[in-house]
């Protein structure tokens, strides 16, 4: 399958929001798309972006994405790259696209002097866990908590 991995453009944002909604449904999470287009636009395309986004494209159609940030580890006292999201529509899985997305995020970490790449996936996502382990990832059991902050 022929595909392209490229940086997200503003014209991709509507599809990105749709993919985020699909991703949330896949992970059995709540997702409200309202206002996400503008918030993602600001996060990705501002002068000092808070989020980096790559998209996977097949036949001029965006079919997946990976987002990442550069963060700092207190324990390591060094930078690391955090793969926030990696998602491909079902029919585009198992063609190597996910691996290339991960490699490009890892390469961004290398260019930014990061010591490692981190990410998470729900414990029920067995296919993703196998994929990550096959590609060299190791996991630690942790619970992720969320505390809403009112703005």
mmCIF file of C-alpha atoms in Angstrom:
data_model
loop_
_atom_site.group_PDB
_atom_site.id
_atom_site.type_symbol
_atom_site.label_atom_id
_atom_site.label_comp_id
_atom_site.label_asym_id
_atom_site.label_seq_id
_atom_site.Cartn_x
_atom_site.Cartn_y
_atom_site.Cartn_z
ATOM 1 C CA UNK A 1 0.000 0.000 0.000
ATOM 2 C CA UNK A 2 1.319 3.425 -0.960
ATOM 3 C CA UNK A 3 1.090 6.029 1.764
ATOM 4 C CA UNK A 4 2.674 9.294 2.836
ATOM 5 C CA UNK A 5 3.566 10.486 6.323
ATOM 6 C CA UNK A 6 3.695 14.264 6.596
ATOM 7 C CA UNK A 7 3.205 17.127 9.008
ATOM 8 C CA UNK A 8 -0.391 18.041 9.701
ATOM 9 C CA UNK A 9 -1.645 21.164 7.919
ATOM 10 C CA UNK A 10 -4.499 23.435 8.919
ATOM 11 C CA UNK A 11 -6.623 21.905 6.156
ATOM 12 C CA UNK A 12 -6.274 18.510 7.927
ATOM 13 C CA UNK A 13 -7.835 19.722 11.183
ATOM 14 C CA UNK A 14 -11.424 18.680 10.432
ATOM 15 C CA UNK A 15 -10.241 15.138 9.654
ATOM 16 C CA UNK A 16 -7.956 15.183 12.705
ATOM 17 C CA UNK A 17 -10.925 15.965 14.955
ATOM 18 C CA UNK A 18 -12.837 13.106 13.309
ATOM 19 C CA UNK A 19 -9.896 10.732 13.856
ATOM 20 C CA UNK A 20 -9.664 11.833 17.495
ATOM 21 C CA UNK A 21 -13.323 10.972 17.923
ATOM 22 C CA UNK A 22 -12.768 7.543 16.329
ATOM 23 C CA UNK A 23 -9.714 7.012 18.537
ATOM 24 C CA UNK A 24 -11.640 7.899 21.703
ATOM 25 C CA UNK A 25 -14.457 5.525 20.748
ATOM 26 C CA UNK A 26 -11.915 2.760 20.112
ATOM 27 C CA UNK A 27 -10.439 3.345 23.586
ATOM 28 C CA UNK A 28 -13.925 3.463 25.139
ATOM 29 C CA UNK A 29 -13.453 7.072 26.220
ATOM 30 C CA UNK A 30 -15.713 10.088 26.083
ATOM 31 C CA UNK A 31 -14.990 12.705 23.451
ATOM 32 C CA UNK A 32 -16.740 15.948 22.664
ATOM 33 C CA UNK A 33 -15.576 17.409 19.327
ATOM 34 C CA UNK A 34 -17.041 20.837 20.082
ATOM 35 C CA UNK A 35 -14.336 23.510 19.944
ATOM 36 C CA UNK A 36 -11.560 21.012 19.223
ATOM 37 C CA UNK A 37 -10.779 22.384 15.744
ATOM 38 C CA UNK A 38 -9.795 25.806 17.099
ATOM 39 C CA UNK A 39 -7.997 24.398 20.153
ATOM 40 C CA UNK A 40 -5.941 22.009 18.037
ATOM 41 C CA UNK A 41 -5.218 24.773 15.546
ATOM 42 C CA UNK A 42 -3.805 26.900 18.352
ATOM 43 C CA UNK A 43 -1.848 24.004 19.908
ATOM 44 C CA UNK A 44 -0.264 22.849 16.634
ATOM 45 C CA UNK A 45 0.110 26.030 14.566
ATOM 46 C CA UNK A 46 0.878 28.825 17.036
ATOM 47 C CA UNK A 47 4.299 30.517 17.089
ATOM 48 C CA UNK A 48 5.287 28.265 20.001
ATOM 49 C CA UNK A 49 3.374 25.038 19.328
ATOM 50 C CA UNK A 50 2.453 22.879 22.309
ATOM 51 C CA UNK A 51 1.756 19.824 20.145
ATOM 52 C CA UNK A 52 3.335 18.247 17.078
ATOM 53 C CA UNK A 53 1.213 16.247 14.661
ATOM 54 C CA UNK A 54 1.990 13.889 11.809
ATOM 55 C CA UNK A 55 -0.682 12.466 9.531
ATOM 56 C CA UNK A 56 -0.761 9.345 7.392
ATOM 57 C CA UNK A 57 -2.294 9.802 3.965
ATOM 58 C CA UNK A 58 -3.452 7.177 1.452
ATOM 59 C CA UNK A 59 -4.759 8.316 -1.955
ATOM 60 C CA UNK A 60 -4.924 11.940 -0.740
ATOM 61 C CA UNK A 61 -7.063 10.890 2.253
ATOM 62 C CA UNK A 62 -5.831 11.309 5.840
ATOM 63 C CA UNK A 63 -6.278 7.907 7.515
ATOM 64 C CA UNK A 64 -4.298 8.257 10.723
ATOM 65 C CA UNK A 65 -2.212 10.461 12.927
ATOM 66 C CA UNK A 66 0.451 10.623 15.611
ATOM 67 C CA UNK A 67 0.837 13.502 18.046
ATOM 68 C CA UNK A 68 3.746 14.143 20.372
ATOM 69 C CA UNK A 69 5.298 16.607 22.771
ATOM 70 C CA UNK A 70 8.790 17.173 24.093
ATOM 71 C CA UNK A 71 8.720 16.899 27.881
ATOM 72 C CA UNK A 72 11.174 16.827 30.782
ATOM 73 C CA UNK A 73 11.734 13.961 33.218
ATOM 74 C CA UNK A 74 12.512 14.885 36.793
ATOM 75 C CA UNK A 75 13.941 11.422 37.498
ATOM 76 C CA UNK A 76 16.236 11.427 34.453
ATOM 77 C CA UNK A 77 16.806 15.197 34.558
ATOM 78 C CA UNK A 78 16.587 15.092 30.767
ATOM 79 C CA UNK A 79 14.122 15.582 27.937
ATOM 80 C CA UNK A 80 11.929 12.793 26.606
ATOM 81 C CA UNK A 81 9.454 12.632 23.746
ATOM 82 C CA UNK A 82 5.887 11.703 24.627
ATOM 83 C CA UNK A 83 3.785 9.992 21.970
ATOM 84 C CA UNK A 84 0.375 11.309 22.985
ATOM 85 C CA UNK A 85 -1.710 9.598 20.314
ATOM 86 C CA UNK A 86 -1.190 7.096 17.529
ATOM 87 C CA UNK A 87 -4.242 6.015 15.588
ATOM 88 C CA UNK A 88 -4.999 4.511 12.187
ATOM 89 C CA UNK A 89 -8.402 3.752 10.763
ATOM 90 C CA UNK A 90 -9.007 -0.002 10.948
ATOM 91 C CA UNK A 91 -8.643 -0.771 7.232
ATOM 92 C CA UNK A 92 -5.175 0.843 7.114
ATOM 93 C CA UNK A 93 -3.611 -1.204 9.905
ATOM 94 C CA UNK A 94 -1.036 -3.948 9.305
ATOM 95 C CA UNK A 95 0.611 -2.198 6.356
ATOM 96 C CA UNK A 96 3.575 -0.792 8.314
ATOM 97 C CA UNK A 97 2.121 2.715 8.578
ATOM 98 C CA UNK A 98 1.995 2.658 12.382
ATOM 99 C CA UNK A 99 5.625 1.592 12.566
ATOM 100 C CA UNK A 100 6.680 4.444 10.284
ATOM 101 C CA UNK A 101 4.691 6.940 12.383
ATOM 102 C CA UNK A 102 6.440 5.664 15.526
ATOM 103 C CA UNK A 103 9.837 5.821 13.828
ATOM 104 C CA UNK A 104 9.260 9.418 12.773
ATOM 105 C CA UNK A 105 8.269 10.398 16.311
ATOM 106 C CA UNK A 106 11.353 8.606 17.648
ATOM 107 C CA UNK A 107 13.494 10.468 15.096
ATOM 108 C CA UNK A 108 12.017 13.770 16.309
ATOM 109 C CA UNK A 109 13.066 12.757 19.819
ATOM 110 C CA UNK A 110 16.605 12.063 18.641
ATOM 111 C CA UNK A 111 16.775 15.455 16.895
ATOM 112 C CA UNK A 112 15.592 17.140 20.102
ATOM 113 C CA UNK A 113 18.116 15.382 22.349
ATOM 114 C CA UNK A 114 15.562 13.218 24.141
ATOM 115 C CA UNK A 115 16.681 10.216 26.190
ATOM 116 C CA UNK A 116 13.626 8.073 25.427
ATOM 117 C CA UNK A 117 10.140 7.917 23.964
ATOM 118 C CA UNK A 118 7.155 7.236 26.203
ATOM 119 C CA UNK A 119 3.500 6.454 25.534
ATOM 120 C CA UNK A 120 0.570 4.566 26.996
ATOM 121 C CA UNK A 121 -2.303 2.410 25.855
ATOM 122 C CA UNK A 122 -5.290 0.907 27.643
ATOM 123 C CA UNK A 123 -4.634 -2.553 29.086
ATOM 124 C CA UNK A 124 -7.451 -4.032 26.972
ATOM 125 C CA UNK A 125 -5.817 -2.939 23.703
ATOM 126 C CA UNK A 126 -4.044 -6.269 23.219
ATOM 127 C CA UNK A 127 -3.225 -5.715 19.522
ATOM 128 C CA UNK A 128 -1.516 -2.387 20.317
ATOM 129 C CA UNK A 129 0.411 -3.946 23.204
ATOM 130 C CA UNK A 130 1.680 -6.724 20.901
ATOM 131 C CA UNK A 131 2.575 -4.127 18.241
ATOM 132 C CA UNK A 132 4.523 -1.994 20.751
ATOM 133 C CA UNK A 133 6.378 -4.979 22.197
ATOM 134 C CA UNK A 134 7.208 -6.286 18.705
ATOM 135 C CA UNK A 135 8.741 -2.892 17.942
ATOM 136 C CA UNK A 136 10.915 -2.776 21.068
ATOM 137 C CA UNK A 137 8.614 -1.141 23.595
ATOM 138 C CA UNK A 138 8.520 -2.234 27.219
ATOM 139 C CA UNK A 139 5.715 -1.498 29.631
ATOM 140 C CA UNK A 140 5.153 -0.837 33.316
ATOM 141 C CA UNK A 141 1.884 -1.341 35.116
ATOM 142 C CA UNK A 142 0.487 2.007 36.252
ATOM 143 C CA UNK A 143 -2.879 3.572 36.698
ATOM 144 C CA UNK A 144 -3.425 6.918 35.056
ATOM 145 C CA UNK A 145 -5.572 9.325 37.007
ATOM 146 C CA UNK A 146 -7.300 12.453 35.808
ATOM 147 C CA UNK A 147 -8.334 15.370 37.995
ATOM 148 C CA UNK A 148 -10.514 17.986 36.288
ATOM 149 C CA UNK A 149 -9.352 21.579 36.665
ATOM 150 C CA UNK A 150 -12.055 24.201 36.320
ATOM 151 C CA UNK A 151 -11.082 27.200 34.173
#
